[in-house]
Short mmCIF file of C-alpha atoms and ligand atoms in Angstrom, two decimals:
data_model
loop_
_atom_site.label_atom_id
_atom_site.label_comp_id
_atom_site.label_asym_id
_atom_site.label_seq_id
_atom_site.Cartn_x
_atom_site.Cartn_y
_atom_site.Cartn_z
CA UNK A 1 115.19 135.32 107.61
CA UNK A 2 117.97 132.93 107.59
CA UNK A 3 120.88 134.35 105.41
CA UNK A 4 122.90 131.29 104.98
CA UNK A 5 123.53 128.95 102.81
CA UNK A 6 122.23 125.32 102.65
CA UNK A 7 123.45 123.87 99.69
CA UNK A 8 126.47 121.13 100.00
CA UNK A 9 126.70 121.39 103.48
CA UNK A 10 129.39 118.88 104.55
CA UNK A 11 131.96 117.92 106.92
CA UNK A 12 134.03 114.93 107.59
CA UNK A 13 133.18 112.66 110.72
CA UNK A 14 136.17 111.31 112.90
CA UNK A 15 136.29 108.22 111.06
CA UNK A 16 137.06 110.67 107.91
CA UNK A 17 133.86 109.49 106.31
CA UNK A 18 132.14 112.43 104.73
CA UNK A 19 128.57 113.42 106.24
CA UNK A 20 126.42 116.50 105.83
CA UNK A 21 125.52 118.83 108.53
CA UNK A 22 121.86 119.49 110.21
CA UNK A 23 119.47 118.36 107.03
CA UNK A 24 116.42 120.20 107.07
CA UNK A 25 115.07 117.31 104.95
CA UNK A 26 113.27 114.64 107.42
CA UNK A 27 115.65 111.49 107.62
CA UNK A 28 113.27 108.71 105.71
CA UNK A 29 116.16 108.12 103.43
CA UNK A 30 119.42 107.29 104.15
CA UNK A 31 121.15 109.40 101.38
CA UNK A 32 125.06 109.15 100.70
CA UNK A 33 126.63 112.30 100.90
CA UNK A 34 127.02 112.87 97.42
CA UNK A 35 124.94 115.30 95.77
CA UNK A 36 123.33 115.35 92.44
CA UNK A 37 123.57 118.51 89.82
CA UNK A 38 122.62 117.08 86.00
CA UNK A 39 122.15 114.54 84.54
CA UNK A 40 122.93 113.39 80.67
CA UNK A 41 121.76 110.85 78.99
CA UNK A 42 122.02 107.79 81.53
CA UNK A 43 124.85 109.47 83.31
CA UNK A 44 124.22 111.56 86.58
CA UNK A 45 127.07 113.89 87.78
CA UNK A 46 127.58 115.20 91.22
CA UNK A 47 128.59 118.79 92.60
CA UNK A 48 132.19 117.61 92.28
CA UNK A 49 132.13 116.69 88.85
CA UNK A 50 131.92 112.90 89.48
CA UNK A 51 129.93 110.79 86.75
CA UNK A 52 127.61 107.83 88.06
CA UNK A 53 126.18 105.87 85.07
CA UNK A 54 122.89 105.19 86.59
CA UNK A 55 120.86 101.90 86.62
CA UNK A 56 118.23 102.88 89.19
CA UNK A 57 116.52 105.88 86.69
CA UNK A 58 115.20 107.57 90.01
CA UNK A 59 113.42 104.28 91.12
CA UNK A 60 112.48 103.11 87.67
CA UNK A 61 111.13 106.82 86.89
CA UNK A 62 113.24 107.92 84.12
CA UNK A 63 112.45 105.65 81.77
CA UNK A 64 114.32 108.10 78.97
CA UNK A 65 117.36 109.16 80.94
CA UNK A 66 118.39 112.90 81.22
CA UNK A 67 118.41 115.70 79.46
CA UNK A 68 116.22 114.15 76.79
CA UNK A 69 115.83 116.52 73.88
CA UNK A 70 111.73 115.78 73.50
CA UNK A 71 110.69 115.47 76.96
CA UNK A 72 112.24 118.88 77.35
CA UNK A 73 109.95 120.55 74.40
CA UNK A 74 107.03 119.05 75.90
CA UNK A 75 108.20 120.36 79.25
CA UNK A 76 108.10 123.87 77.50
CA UNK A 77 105.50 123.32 75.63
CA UNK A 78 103.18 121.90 78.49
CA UNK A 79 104.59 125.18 80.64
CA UNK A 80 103.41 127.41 78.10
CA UNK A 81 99.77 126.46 78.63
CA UNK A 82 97.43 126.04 81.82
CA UNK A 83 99.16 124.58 84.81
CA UNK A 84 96.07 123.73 87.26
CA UNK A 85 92.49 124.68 87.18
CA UNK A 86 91.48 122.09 89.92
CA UNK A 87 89.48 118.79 88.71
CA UNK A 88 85.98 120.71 88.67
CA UNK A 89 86.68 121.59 85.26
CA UNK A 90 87.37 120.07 81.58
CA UNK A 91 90.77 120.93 80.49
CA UNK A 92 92.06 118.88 77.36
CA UNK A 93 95.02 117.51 78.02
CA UNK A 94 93.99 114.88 80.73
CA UNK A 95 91.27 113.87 78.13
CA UNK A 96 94.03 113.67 75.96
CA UNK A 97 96.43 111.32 78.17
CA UNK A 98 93.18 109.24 79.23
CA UNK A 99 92.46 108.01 75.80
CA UNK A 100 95.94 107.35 74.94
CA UNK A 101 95.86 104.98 77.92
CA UNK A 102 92.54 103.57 76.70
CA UNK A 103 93.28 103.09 73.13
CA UNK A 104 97.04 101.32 74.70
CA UNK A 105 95.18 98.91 77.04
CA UNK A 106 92.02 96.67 78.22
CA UNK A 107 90.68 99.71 79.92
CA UNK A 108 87.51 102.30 79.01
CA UNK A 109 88.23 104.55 81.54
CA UNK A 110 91.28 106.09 84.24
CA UNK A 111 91.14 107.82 87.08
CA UNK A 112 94.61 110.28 87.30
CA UNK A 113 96.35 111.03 90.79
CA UNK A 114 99.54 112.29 92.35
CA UNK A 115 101.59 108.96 92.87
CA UNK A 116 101.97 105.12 92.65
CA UNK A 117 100.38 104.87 96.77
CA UNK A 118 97.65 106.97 96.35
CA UNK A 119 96.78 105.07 92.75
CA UNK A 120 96.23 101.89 94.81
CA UNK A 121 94.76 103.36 97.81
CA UNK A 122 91.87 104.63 94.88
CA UNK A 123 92.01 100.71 93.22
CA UNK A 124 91.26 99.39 96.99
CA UNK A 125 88.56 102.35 96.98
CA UNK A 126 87.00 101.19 93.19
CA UNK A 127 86.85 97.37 93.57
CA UNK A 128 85.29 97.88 97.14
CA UNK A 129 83.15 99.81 95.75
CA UNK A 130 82.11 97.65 92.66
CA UNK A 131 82.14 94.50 94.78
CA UNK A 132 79.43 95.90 97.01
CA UNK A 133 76.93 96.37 94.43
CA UNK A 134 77.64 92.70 93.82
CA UNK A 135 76.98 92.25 97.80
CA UNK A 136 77.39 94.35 100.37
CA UNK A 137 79.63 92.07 102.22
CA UNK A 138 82.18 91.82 99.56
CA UNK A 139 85.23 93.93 101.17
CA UNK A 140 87.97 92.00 101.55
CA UNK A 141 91.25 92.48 99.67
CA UNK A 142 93.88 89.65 99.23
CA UNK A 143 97.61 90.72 98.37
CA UNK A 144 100.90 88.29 98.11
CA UNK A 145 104.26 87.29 100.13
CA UNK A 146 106.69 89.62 98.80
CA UNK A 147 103.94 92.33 97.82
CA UNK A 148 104.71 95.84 98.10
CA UNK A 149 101.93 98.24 97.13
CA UNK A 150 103.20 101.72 98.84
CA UNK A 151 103.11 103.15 102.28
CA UNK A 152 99.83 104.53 102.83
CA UNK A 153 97.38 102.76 105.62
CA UNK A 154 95.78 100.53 102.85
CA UNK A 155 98.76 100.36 100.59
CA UNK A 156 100.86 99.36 103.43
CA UNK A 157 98.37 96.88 104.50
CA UNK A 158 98.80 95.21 101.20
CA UNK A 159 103.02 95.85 101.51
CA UNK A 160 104.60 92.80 102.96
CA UNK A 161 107.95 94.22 104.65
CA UNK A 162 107.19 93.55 108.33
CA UNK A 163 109.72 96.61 109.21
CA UNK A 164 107.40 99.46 107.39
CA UNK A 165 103.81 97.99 108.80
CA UNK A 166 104.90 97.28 112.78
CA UNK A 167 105.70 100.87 113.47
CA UNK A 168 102.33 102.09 111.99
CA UNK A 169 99.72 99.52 113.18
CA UNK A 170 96.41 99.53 113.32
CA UNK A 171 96.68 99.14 109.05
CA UNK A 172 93.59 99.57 106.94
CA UNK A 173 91.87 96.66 107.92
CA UNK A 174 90.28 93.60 105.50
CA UNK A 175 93.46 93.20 103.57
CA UNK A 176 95.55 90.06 104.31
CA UNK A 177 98.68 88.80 103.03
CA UNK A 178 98.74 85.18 101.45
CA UNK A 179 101.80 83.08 100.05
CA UNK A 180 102.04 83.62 96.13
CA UNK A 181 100.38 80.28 95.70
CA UNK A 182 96.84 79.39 93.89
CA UNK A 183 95.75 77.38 97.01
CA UNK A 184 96.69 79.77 99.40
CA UNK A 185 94.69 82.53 97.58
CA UNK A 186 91.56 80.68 97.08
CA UNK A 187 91.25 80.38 100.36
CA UNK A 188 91.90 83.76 101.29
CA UNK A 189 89.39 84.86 98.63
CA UNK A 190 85.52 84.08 99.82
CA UNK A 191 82.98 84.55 96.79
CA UNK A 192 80.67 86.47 99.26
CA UNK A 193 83.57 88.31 101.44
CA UNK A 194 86.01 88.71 98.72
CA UNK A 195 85.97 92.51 96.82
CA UNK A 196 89.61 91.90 95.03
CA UNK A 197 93.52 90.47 95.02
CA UNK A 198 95.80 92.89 94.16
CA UNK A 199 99.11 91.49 92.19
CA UNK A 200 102.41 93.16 90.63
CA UNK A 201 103.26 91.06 87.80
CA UNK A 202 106.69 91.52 88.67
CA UNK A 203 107.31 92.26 91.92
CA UNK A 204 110.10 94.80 92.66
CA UNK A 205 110.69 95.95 96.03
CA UNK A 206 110.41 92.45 97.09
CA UNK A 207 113.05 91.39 94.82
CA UNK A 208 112.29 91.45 91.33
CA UNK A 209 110.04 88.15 90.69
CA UNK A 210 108.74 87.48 87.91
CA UNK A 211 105.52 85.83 88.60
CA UNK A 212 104.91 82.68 86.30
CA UNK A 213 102.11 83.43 83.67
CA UNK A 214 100.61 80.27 84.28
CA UNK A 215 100.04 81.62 87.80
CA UNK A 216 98.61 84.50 86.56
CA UNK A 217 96.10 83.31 84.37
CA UNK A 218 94.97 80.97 87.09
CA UNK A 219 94.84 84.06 89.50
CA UNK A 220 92.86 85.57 86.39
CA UNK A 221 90.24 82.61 85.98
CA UNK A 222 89.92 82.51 90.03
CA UNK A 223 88.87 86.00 90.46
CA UNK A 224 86.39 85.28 88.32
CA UNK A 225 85.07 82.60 89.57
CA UNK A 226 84.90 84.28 92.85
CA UNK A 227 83.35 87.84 91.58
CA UNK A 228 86.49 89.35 92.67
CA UNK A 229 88.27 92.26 90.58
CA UNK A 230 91.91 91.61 90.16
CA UNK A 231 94.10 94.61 90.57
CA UNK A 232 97.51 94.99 88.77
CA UNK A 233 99.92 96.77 90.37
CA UNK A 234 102.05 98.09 87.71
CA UNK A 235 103.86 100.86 89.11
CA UNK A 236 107.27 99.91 88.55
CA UNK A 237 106.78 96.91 86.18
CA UNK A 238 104.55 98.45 83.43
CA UNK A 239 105.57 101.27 80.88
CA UNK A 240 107.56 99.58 79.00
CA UNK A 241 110.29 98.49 81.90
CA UNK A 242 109.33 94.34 81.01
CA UNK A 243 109.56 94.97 77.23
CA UNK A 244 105.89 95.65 76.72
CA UNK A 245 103.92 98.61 77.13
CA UNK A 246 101.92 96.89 80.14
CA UNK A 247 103.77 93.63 81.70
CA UNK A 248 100.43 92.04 81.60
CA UNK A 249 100.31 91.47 78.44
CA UNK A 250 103.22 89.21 78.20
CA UNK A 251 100.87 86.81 80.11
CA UNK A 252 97.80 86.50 78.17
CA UNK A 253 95.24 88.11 80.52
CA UNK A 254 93.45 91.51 81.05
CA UNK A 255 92.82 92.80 84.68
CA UNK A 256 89.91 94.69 85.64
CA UNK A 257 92.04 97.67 87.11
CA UNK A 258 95.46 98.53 86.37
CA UNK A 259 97.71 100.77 88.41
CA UNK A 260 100.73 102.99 87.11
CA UNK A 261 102.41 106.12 88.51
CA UNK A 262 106.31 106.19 88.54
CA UNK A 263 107.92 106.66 84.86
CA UNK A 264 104.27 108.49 83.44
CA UNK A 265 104.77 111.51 83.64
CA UNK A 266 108.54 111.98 82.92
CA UNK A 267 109.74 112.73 86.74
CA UNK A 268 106.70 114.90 87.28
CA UNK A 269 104.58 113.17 90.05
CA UNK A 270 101.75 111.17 88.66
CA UNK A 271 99.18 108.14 89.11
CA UNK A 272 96.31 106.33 87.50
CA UNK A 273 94.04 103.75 88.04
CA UNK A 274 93.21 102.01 84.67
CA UNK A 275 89.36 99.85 84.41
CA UNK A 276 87.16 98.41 83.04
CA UNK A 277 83.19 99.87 82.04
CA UNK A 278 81.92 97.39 84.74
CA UNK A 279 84.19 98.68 87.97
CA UNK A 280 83.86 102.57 86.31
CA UNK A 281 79.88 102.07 86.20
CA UNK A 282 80.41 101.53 89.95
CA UNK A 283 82.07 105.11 90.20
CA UNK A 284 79.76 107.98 91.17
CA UNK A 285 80.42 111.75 91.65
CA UNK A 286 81.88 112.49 94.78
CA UNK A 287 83.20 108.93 95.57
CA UNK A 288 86.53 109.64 95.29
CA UNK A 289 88.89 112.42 94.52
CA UNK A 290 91.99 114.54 94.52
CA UNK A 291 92.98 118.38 94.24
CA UNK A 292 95.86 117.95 91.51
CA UNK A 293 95.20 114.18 90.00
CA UNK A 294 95.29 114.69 86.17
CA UNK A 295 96.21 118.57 85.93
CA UNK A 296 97.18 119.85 82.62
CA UNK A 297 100.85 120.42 82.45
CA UNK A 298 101.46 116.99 84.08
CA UNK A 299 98.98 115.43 81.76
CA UNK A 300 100.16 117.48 78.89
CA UNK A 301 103.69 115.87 79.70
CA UNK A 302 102.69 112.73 80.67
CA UNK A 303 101.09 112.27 76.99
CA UNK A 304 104.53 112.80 75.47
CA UNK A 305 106.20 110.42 77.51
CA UNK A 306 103.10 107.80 76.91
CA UNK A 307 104.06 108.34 72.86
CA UNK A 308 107.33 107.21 73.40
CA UNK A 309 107.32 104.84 76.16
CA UNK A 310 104.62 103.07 73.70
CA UNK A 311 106.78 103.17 70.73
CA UNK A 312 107.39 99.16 69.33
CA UNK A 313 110.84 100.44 68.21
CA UNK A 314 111.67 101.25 72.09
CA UNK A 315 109.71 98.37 73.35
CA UNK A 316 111.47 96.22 71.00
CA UNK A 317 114.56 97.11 72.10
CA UNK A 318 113.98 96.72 75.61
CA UNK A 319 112.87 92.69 74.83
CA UNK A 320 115.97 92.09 72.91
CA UNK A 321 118.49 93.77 74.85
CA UNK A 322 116.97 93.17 77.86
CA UNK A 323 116.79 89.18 77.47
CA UNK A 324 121.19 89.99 76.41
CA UNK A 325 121.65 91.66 79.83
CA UNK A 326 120.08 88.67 81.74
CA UNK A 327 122.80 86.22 79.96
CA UNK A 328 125.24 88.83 80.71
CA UNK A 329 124.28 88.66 84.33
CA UNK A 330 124.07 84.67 84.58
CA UNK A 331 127.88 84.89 83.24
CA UNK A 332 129.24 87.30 86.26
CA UNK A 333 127.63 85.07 88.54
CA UNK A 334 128.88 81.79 87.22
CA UNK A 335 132.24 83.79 86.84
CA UNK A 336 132.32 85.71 90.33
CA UNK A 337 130.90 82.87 92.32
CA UNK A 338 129.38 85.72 94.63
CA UNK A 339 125.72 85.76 93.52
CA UNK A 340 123.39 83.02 94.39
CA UNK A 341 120.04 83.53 91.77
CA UNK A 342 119.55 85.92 89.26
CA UNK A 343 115.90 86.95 88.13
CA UNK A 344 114.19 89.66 85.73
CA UNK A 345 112.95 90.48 82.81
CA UNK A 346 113.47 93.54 80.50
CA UNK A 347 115.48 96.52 82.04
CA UNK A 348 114.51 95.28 85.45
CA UNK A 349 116.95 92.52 87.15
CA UNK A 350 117.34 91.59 90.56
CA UNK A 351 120.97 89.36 91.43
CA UNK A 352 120.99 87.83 94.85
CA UNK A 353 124.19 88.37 96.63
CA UNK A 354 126.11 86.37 99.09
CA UNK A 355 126.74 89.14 101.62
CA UNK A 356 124.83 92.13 101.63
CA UNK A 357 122.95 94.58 98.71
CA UNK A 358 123.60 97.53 100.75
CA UNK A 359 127.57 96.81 100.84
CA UNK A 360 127.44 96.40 97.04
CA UNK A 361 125.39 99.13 96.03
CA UNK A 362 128.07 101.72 97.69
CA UNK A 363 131.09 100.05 96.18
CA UNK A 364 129.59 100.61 92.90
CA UNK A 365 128.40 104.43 93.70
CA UNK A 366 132.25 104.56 94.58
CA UNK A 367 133.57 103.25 91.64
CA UNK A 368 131.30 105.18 89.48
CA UNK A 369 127.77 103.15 88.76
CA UNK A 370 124.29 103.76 90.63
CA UNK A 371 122.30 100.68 91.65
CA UNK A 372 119.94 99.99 94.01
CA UNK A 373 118.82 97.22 96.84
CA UNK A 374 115.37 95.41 96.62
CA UNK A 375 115.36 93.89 100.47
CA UNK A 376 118.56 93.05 101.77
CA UNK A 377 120.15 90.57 99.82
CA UNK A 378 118.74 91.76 96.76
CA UNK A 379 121.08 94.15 93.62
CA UNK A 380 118.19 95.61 91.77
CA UNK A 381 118.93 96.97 88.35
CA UNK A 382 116.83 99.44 86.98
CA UNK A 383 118.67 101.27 83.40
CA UNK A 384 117.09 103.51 81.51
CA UNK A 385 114.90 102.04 79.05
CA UNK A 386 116.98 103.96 76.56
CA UNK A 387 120.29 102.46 77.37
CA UNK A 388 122.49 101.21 74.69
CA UNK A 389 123.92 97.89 75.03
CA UNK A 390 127.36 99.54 75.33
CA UNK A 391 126.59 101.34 78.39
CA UNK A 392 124.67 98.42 79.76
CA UNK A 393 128.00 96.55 78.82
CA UNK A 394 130.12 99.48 81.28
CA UNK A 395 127.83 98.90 83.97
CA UNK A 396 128.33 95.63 83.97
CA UNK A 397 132.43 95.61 83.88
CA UNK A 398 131.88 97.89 86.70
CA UNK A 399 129.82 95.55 88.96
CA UNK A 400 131.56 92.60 88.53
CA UNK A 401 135.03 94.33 89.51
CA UNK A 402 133.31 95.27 92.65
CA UNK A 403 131.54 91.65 93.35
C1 PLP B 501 104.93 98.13 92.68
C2 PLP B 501 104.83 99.43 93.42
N1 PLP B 501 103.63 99.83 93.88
C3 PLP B 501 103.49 100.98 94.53
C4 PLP B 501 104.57 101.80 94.80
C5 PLP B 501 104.38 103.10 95.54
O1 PLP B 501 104.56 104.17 94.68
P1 PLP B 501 104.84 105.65 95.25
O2 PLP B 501 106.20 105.61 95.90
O3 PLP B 501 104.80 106.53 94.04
O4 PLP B 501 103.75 105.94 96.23
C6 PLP B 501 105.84 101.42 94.36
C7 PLP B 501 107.02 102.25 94.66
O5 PLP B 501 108.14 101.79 94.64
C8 PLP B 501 105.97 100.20 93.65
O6 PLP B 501 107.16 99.78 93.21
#
């Protein structure tokens, strides 16, 4: 047995730079050497005491900061009852969380898994399989330029970052990739070959853009024209991050299946596909499935979080304040002169930068403020929806002194 210990392993390279020894952990992130202990409120602090106020919430996951008193009862509480008994078997509190999402949303039923990949991979799965009782040639699935869906064979097939897909190839096949443009997807989309097109309504990994609403309805009207299902991808958008519970909503239209995942379940690792009667009727026993999807400490939590996340005092808040930190962020750039575009909508902003994200994103960790990259000229900010406008306003002081 190995004795030693393998916390806060590090040593300084010849350049002086700090870097950690051996990492167990396999190297798919590049992680500064800094290491995380607590968090409070939206501050993080690291084994050295340091505090980070943090605008990237785990990846838009922690949608009520840290340490929050409520989410910690229903941790409790949730611990204090069943913790798996496997999906061949009722247990109440996934019922629970699946008509909260119902009674919240276009849908009449969900399907619950493990993460915001595997919720798409079962969307791809559900409109395929609701498109072939249309016709059995119905199959193929249409995402857009800038799209990124997860990293999963079909997921990634639908993820358009060049650099993730080339590695992995052969992809799930019948998904294509088409420029976010009506023209371009109605071509792409055959009424006899075409199942679904899969959309996030603001797309984040491939630099927070806000698609226009007019687009979306036409996507809307087109897919249903063409007997296609259109799939939201609301991962990181929905939840409350645009200043609505679901981001579709802001544009007038209802999808026929909605995914979520990241900020549902409080940090605990969840998915779900959201639809409507007509792709569910498609659904039968032993179509699809998934050991943990929907357990009932994770749903037990999840239903807490879905309570507040669907508050209109919250939501409100994140419209209002929200709009203020976009004006806030059009000011540094007119004032620094060092960022070309600005975009976003909510608590979820993306500033293009003349020079690189990845430069500016560790001079802030260094002076004291987490933020993260979306591509490589992108600053992505991603507060918790709980942030006051006083600590957005620190934030901000601290990125422009380091622009
Ligand atoms: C829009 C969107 N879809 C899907 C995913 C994949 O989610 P996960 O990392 O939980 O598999 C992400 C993750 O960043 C995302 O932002």
């Amino acid at each position: 047995m190995n004795s030693t210990t393998t916390t806060a392993a590090v040593h300084a390279t010849p350049e002086g730079e700090p870097a950690r020894a051996h990492d167990p952990i396999l190297g798919t992130y590049k992680r500064p050497p800094m290491e995380l202990v607590r968090g409070e409120g939206v501050y993080l602090f690291d084994r050295d005491g340091k505090r980070y106020l943090d605008f990237v919430s785990g990846i838009a996951v922690n949608a009520l900061g840290y340490g929050d008193a409520g989410l910690r009862s229903a941790l409790h509480a949730a611990a204090d009852g069943l913790v798996h008994t496997s999906n061949l078997y009722h247990t109440a509190p996934g019922e629970a969380l699946a008509q909260q999402l119902v009674d919240h949303s276009f849908a009449s039923q969900v399907f619950f898994c493990n993460s915001g990949g595997e919720a798409n991979e079962a969307a791809f799965k559900f409109a395929r399989r609701w498109a072939r009782t249309i016709n059995d040639d119905k199959a193929e699935i249409v995402a857009l330029r800038g799209a990124f869906h997860g990293r999963l064979f079909g997921s990634l097939a639908a993820t358009d970052r060049p650099a993730y897909r080339l590695p992995f190839r052969p992809l799930a096949g019948g998904i294509s990739i088409v420029e976010r443009d009506l023209n371009d997807v109605a071509a792409a989309l055959d009424a006899t070959t075409g199942a679904a097109v899969i959309v996030e309504p603001v797309q984040g990994e491939g630099g927070v853009r806000v698609l226009d609403h007019g687009f979306l309805r036409e996507l809307r009207a087109l897919t249903r024209e063409r007997n296609a299902a259109l799939i939201l991808d609301e991962i990181q958008c929905g939840l409350g991050r645009t200043g609505t519970f679901f981001a579709y909503e802001q544009a007038g239209i209802e999808p026929d299946i909605l995914t979520i995942a990241k900020p549902l379940a409080g940090g605990l690792p969840m998915g779900a596909v959201l639809m409507t009667d007509a792709i569910a009727a498609a659904i039968k026993p032993g179509d699809h499935g998934t050991t943990f999807g929907g357990g009932p400490f994770v749903a037990s939590v999840a239903s807490y979080v879905v309570g507040r996340l669907s508050d209109p005092a919250l939501l409100a808040h994140v419209r209002e304040t929200g709009a203020w930190l976009g004006e806030q962020l059009q000011e540094i750039a007119q004032r620094t002169g060092r960022i070309r575009g600005v975009r976003g909508v909510g608590f979820m902003w993306g500033m293009d930068i003349m020079g690189t994200a990845a430069h500016v994103v560790s001079e802030a960790m260094a002076a004291g403020l987490l933020v993260c990259t979306a591509g490589e000229y992108t600053v992505r900010l991603l507060p918790p929806l709980v942030a006051t406008r006083d600590e957005l306003a620190e934030g901000l002081a601290v990125l422009e002194s380091v622009l």
